[in-house]
Amino acid sequence: MKITLLGTGDAPGTPVIGCTCPTCMDAHSGGRSMRTRFSILIESEKGKVLVDTGPDLRTQLLGIGIRHIDGVIWTHTHYDHFAGFAEFHRVQYNVDVYGIKDTLDYILEYLHFMHPQRHEVNMYSPFFLIGLEFTLFEVMHPPAKKPVGVMIKEGNKKVVITGDTQRDICSRSLELIRDPDLLIADAIVPPTVEVKKHMNSEEALDLAKSIGAKRVVFTHLSHYFAPHEIASKELPLGFDGMKIDL
Ligand SMILES: [Zn+2]
Ligand SMILES: [Zn+2]
Ligand SMILES: [Zn+2]
C-alpha cells in the first residue's frame, strides 16, 4: 500500500490568516511549514481511498493528478475533516462514503445537496475496500461525538491513523492498534503549548512507544512548531505531499 499525506495542518492551516510568526512566514515563502487541512490518501493496486476530506481537497487532488476516488472514510464531524467533500460536486457522482452512523448522519445532512453512497460501519468491525482491510476504533476527542481512528491491514503490514485524539485512548483500541509498522499520529503542538482535544508531540511519541510502533509520523500540525526544517530535525513531522510505501 502507498500512503500520501495530502494535508498535514490543523483546523486553521499554516500559514494562519494574518499571522507573521516564523513558521507562518516560512509557509508564505514556500517552505514545508505550508500545511493544508487534514486528508490522507491510501492507495493499493486496486484503487484509492481518502481518510477524511479537508477543506483544501480540490487543490490537493489537482496537485497529485487524481481522477477518481474509490471511497472516503470520515473519522469525525469536525469541519476541517469533511468540508472538502463538496469539492466532488459535479466532478464525481456516487462516491462511496464510510463511517459510523452518527458521523454519516451529521456530515450528510450538512452536505444535503449531494448524494454519495452511504456505508455505515461499526467500530471494531473490519471492512474491505480496494483490497485492504480497514477497522475503525474509538478515540477521545471531546466534544466530538464518537470520533474514530483508522487501522489498515494488507497481508502482514499494519498502519494506524489516530485521527484527532487525546492521549487517553481506551484499552480496547490500544490493544487493537498494537505493533503497527506505521503510526500516523495527531500531534498538534509542542509540549510548551497547552492543548485539550489533541495530543502534543510528547504524548504522540509516548503513544507510539507504548504500542510498539516501528515508525511514527506526526500530522495535524499547528504553527506553534518551529519552521519545518528546524522542528523536523528532532521530531518526525509529516509534510504535505509526503509519500510512504509499505
Ligand atoms: Zn482536526
Ligand atoms: Zn503563525
Ligand atoms: Zn477534530
PDB file of N, CA and C in Angstrom, residues 71-107:
ATOM      1  N   GLY A  71     -13.352   5.560  -2.533  1.00  0.00           N
ATOM      2  CA  GLY A  71     -14.047   5.596  -1.251  1.00  0.00           C
ATOM      3  C   GLY A  71     -13.495   6.679  -0.356  1.00  0.00           C
ATOM      4  N   VAL A  72     -14.354   7.132   0.561  1.00  0.00           N
ATOM      5  CA  VAL A  72     -13.959   8.121   1.560  1.00  0.00           C
ATOM      6  C   VAL A  72     -14.331   7.566   2.928  1.00  0.00           C
ATOM      7  N   ILE A  73     -13.415   7.671   3.880  1.00  0.00           N
ATOM      8  CA  ILE A  73     -13.711   7.290   5.265  1.00  0.00           C
ATOM      9  C   ILE A  73     -13.619   8.549   6.111  1.00  0.00           C
ATOM     10  N   TRP A  74     -14.665   8.829   6.878  1.00  0.00           N
ATOM     11  CA  TRP A  74     -14.632  10.003   7.748  1.00  0.00           C
ATOM     12  C   TRP A  74     -14.392   9.586   9.194  1.00  0.00           C
ATOM     13  N   THR A  75     -13.488  10.312   9.870  1.00  0.00           N
ATOM     14  CA  THR A  75     -13.155   9.968  11.256  1.00  0.00           C
ATOM     15  C   THR A  75     -14.065  10.655  12.270  1.00  0.00           C
ATOM     16  N   HIS A  76     -14.480  11.893  11.970  1.00  0.00           N
ATOM     17  CA  HIS A  76     -15.370  12.599  12.897  1.00  0.00           C
ATOM     18  C   HIS A  76     -15.958  13.823  12.206  1.00  0.00           C
ATOM     19  N   THR A  77     -16.777  14.558  12.946  1.00  0.00           N
ATOM     20  CA  THR A  77     -17.636  15.559  12.300  1.00  0.00           C
ATOM     21  C   THR A  77     -17.072  16.979  12.326  1.00  0.00           C
ATOM     22  N   HIS A  78     -15.782  17.143  12.557  1.00  0.00           N
ATOM     23  CA  HIS A  78     -15.230  18.496  12.542  1.00  0.00           C
ATOM     24  C   HIS A  78     -14.986  18.978  11.114  1.00  0.00           C
ATOM     25  N   TYR A  79     -15.294  20.273  10.925  1.00  0.00           N
ATOM     26  CA  TYR A  79     -15.233  20.924   9.620  1.00  0.00           C
ATOM     27  C   TYR A  79     -13.940  20.628   8.863  1.00  0.00           C
ATOM     28  N   ASP A  80     -12.806  20.694   9.574  1.00  0.00           N
ATOM     29  CA  ASP A  80     -11.516  20.528   8.881  1.00  0.00           C
ATOM     30  C   ASP A  80     -11.272  19.095   8.402  1.00  0.00           C
ATOM     31  N   HIS A  81     -12.212  18.177   8.700  1.00  0.00           N
ATOM     32  CA  HIS A  81     -12.051  16.788   8.271  1.00  0.00           C
ATOM     33  C   HIS A  81     -13.061  16.345   7.210  1.00  0.00           C
ATOM     34  N   PHE A  82     -14.084  17.170   6.963  1.00  0.00           N
ATOM     35  CA  PHE A  82     -15.056  16.698   5.964  1.00  0.00           C
ATOM     36  C   PHE A  82     -15.446  17.736   4.917  1.00  0.00           C
ATOM     37  N   ALA A  83     -15.256  19.049   5.217  1.00  0.00           N
ATOM     38  CA  ALA A  83     -15.881  20.080   4.373  1.00  0.00           C
ATOM     39  C   ALA A  83     -15.425  20.034   2.918  1.00  0.00           C
ATOM     40  N   GLY A  84     -14.236  19.497   2.652  1.00  0.00           N
ATOM     41  CA  GLY A  84     -13.749  19.429   1.270  1.00  0.00           C
ATOM     42  C   GLY A  84     -14.482  18.412   0.419  1.00  0.00           C
ATOM     43  N   PHE A  85     -15.329  17.605   1.033  1.00  0.00           N
ATOM     44  CA  PHE A  85     -16.061  16.608   0.236  1.00  0.00           C
ATOM     45  C   PHE A  85     -16.903  17.269  -0.842  1.00  0.00           C
ATOM     46  N   ALA A  86     -17.347  18.493  -0.562  1.00  0.00           N
ATOM     47  CA  ALA A  86     -18.163  19.205  -1.559  1.00  0.00           C
ATOM     48  C   ALA A  86     -17.363  19.490  -2.828  1.00  0.00           C
ATOM     49  N   GLU A  87     -16.055  19.353  -2.788  1.00  0.00           N
ATOM     50  CA  GLU A  87     -15.238  19.538  -3.992  1.00  0.00           C
ATOM     51  C   GLU A  87     -15.469  18.429  -5.020  1.00  0.00           C
ATOM     52  N   PHE A  88     -16.136  17.363  -4.603  1.00  0.00           N
ATOM     53  CA  PHE A  88     -16.506  16.318  -5.570  1.00  0.00           C
ATOM     54  C   PHE A  88     -17.738  16.703  -6.375  1.00  0.00           C
ATOM     55  N   HIS A  89     -18.445  17.731  -5.897  1.00  0.00           N
ATOM     56  CA  HIS A  89     -19.733  18.057  -6.509  1.00  0.00           C
ATOM     57  C   HIS A  89     -19.561  18.335  -7.998  1.00  0.00           C
ATOM     58  N   ARG A  90     -20.300  17.632  -8.814  1.00  0.00           N
ATOM     59  CA  ARG A  90     -20.282  17.735 -10.280  1.00  0.00           C
ATOM     60  C   ARG A  90     -18.987  17.211 -10.904  1.00  0.00           C
ATOM     61  N   VAL A  91     -18.135  16.595 -10.112  1.00  0.00           N
ATOM     62  CA  VAL A  91     -16.901  16.015 -10.653  1.00  0.00           C
ATOM     63  C   VAL A  91     -17.022  14.490 -10.669  1.00  0.00           C
ATOM     64  N   GLN A  92     -17.424  13.955  -9.523  1.00  0.00           N
ATOM     65  CA  GLN A  92     -17.582  12.505  -9.415  1.00  0.00           C
ATOM     66  C   GLN A  92     -18.860  12.217  -8.633  1.00  0.00           C
ATOM     67  N   TYR A  93     -19.765  11.482  -9.258  1.00  0.00           N
ATOM     68  CA  TYR A  93     -21.040  11.183  -8.595  1.00  0.00           C
ATOM     69  C   TYR A  93     -20.943   9.866  -7.826  1.00  0.00           C
ATOM     70  N   ASN A  94     -21.860   9.689  -6.917  1.00  0.00           N
ATOM     71  CA  ASN A  94     -21.994   8.423  -6.192  1.00  0.00           C
ATOM     72  C   ASN A  94     -20.714   7.965  -5.517  1.00  0.00           C
ATOM     73  N   VAL A  95     -20.009   8.876  -4.911  1.00  0.00           N
ATOM     74  CA  VAL A  95     -18.802   8.498  -4.174  1.00  0.00           C
ATOM     75  C   VAL A  95     -19.215   7.625  -2.981  1.00  0.00           C
ATOM     76  N   ASP A  96     -18.514   6.535  -2.772  1.00  0.00           N
ATOM     77  CA  ASP A  96     -18.803   5.662  -1.628  1.00  0.00           C
ATOM     78  C   ASP A  96     -18.199   6.260  -0.367  1.00  0.00           C
ATOM     79  N   VAL A  97     -19.048   6.507   0.634  1.00  0.00           N
ATOM     80  CA  VAL A  97     -18.558   7.118   1.882  1.00  0.00           C
ATOM     81  C   VAL A  97     -18.805   6.174   3.054  1.00  0.00           C
ATOM     82  N   TYR A  98     -17.839   6.093   3.946  1.00  0.00           N
ATOM     83  CA  TYR A  98     -17.858   5.147   5.060  1.00  0.00           C
ATOM     84  C   TYR A  98     -17.635   5.877   6.378  1.00  0.00           C
ATOM     85  N   GLY A  99     -18.326   5.410   7.407  1.00  0.00           N
ATOM     86  CA  GLY A  99     -18.145   5.983   8.730  1.00  0.00           C
ATOM     87  C   GLY A  99     -19.167   5.373   9.662  1.00  0.00           C
ATOM     88  N   ILE A 100     -19.087   5.729  10.940  1.00  0.00           N
ATOM     89  CA  ILE A 100     -20.100   5.229  11.860  1.00  0.00           C
ATOM     90  C   ILE A 100     -21.379   6.051  11.672  1.00  0.00           C
ATOM     91  N   LYS A 101     -22.490   5.521  12.132  1.00  0.00           N
ATOM     92  CA  LYS A 101     -23.803   6.104  11.850  1.00  0.00           C
ATOM     93  C   LYS A 101     -23.887   7.586  12.218  1.00  0.00           C
ATOM     94  N   ASP A 102     -23.501   7.943  13.437  1.00  0.00           N
ATOM     95  CA  ASP A 102     -23.633   9.332  13.893  1.00  0.00           C
ATOM     96  C   ASP A 102     -22.837  10.294  13.019  1.00  0.00           C
ATOM     97  N   THR A 103     -21.647   9.874  12.616  1.00  0.00           N
ATOM     98  CA  THR A 103     -20.787  10.721  11.779  1.00  0.00           C
ATOM     99  C   THR A 103     -21.412  10.926  10.407  1.00  0.00           C
ATOM    100  N   LEU A 104     -21.908   9.843   9.804  1.00  0.00           N
ATOM    101  CA  LEU A 104     -22.539   9.958   8.485  1.00  0.00           C
ATOM    102  C   LEU A 104     -23.807  10.804   8.561  1.00  0.00           C
ATOM    103  N   ASP A 105     -24.595  10.617   9.612  1.00  0.00           N
ATOM    104  CA  ASP A 105     -25.832  11.400   9.764  1.00  0.00           C
ATOM    105  C   ASP A 105     -25.515  12.887   9.746  1.00  0.00           C
ATOM    106  N   TYR A 106     -24.529  13.288  10.527  1.00  0.00           N
ATOM    107  CA  TYR A 106     -24.189  14.710  10.659  1.00  0.00           C
ATOM    108  C   TYR A 106     -23.646  15.273   9.343  1.00  0.00           C
ATOM    109  N   ILE A 107     -22.665  14.591   8.779  1.00  0.00           N
ATOM    110  CA  ILE A 107     -21.991  15.132   7.592  1.00  0.00           C
ATOM    111  C   ILE A 107     -22.931  15.150   6.389  1.00  0.00           C
TER     112      ILE A 107
END
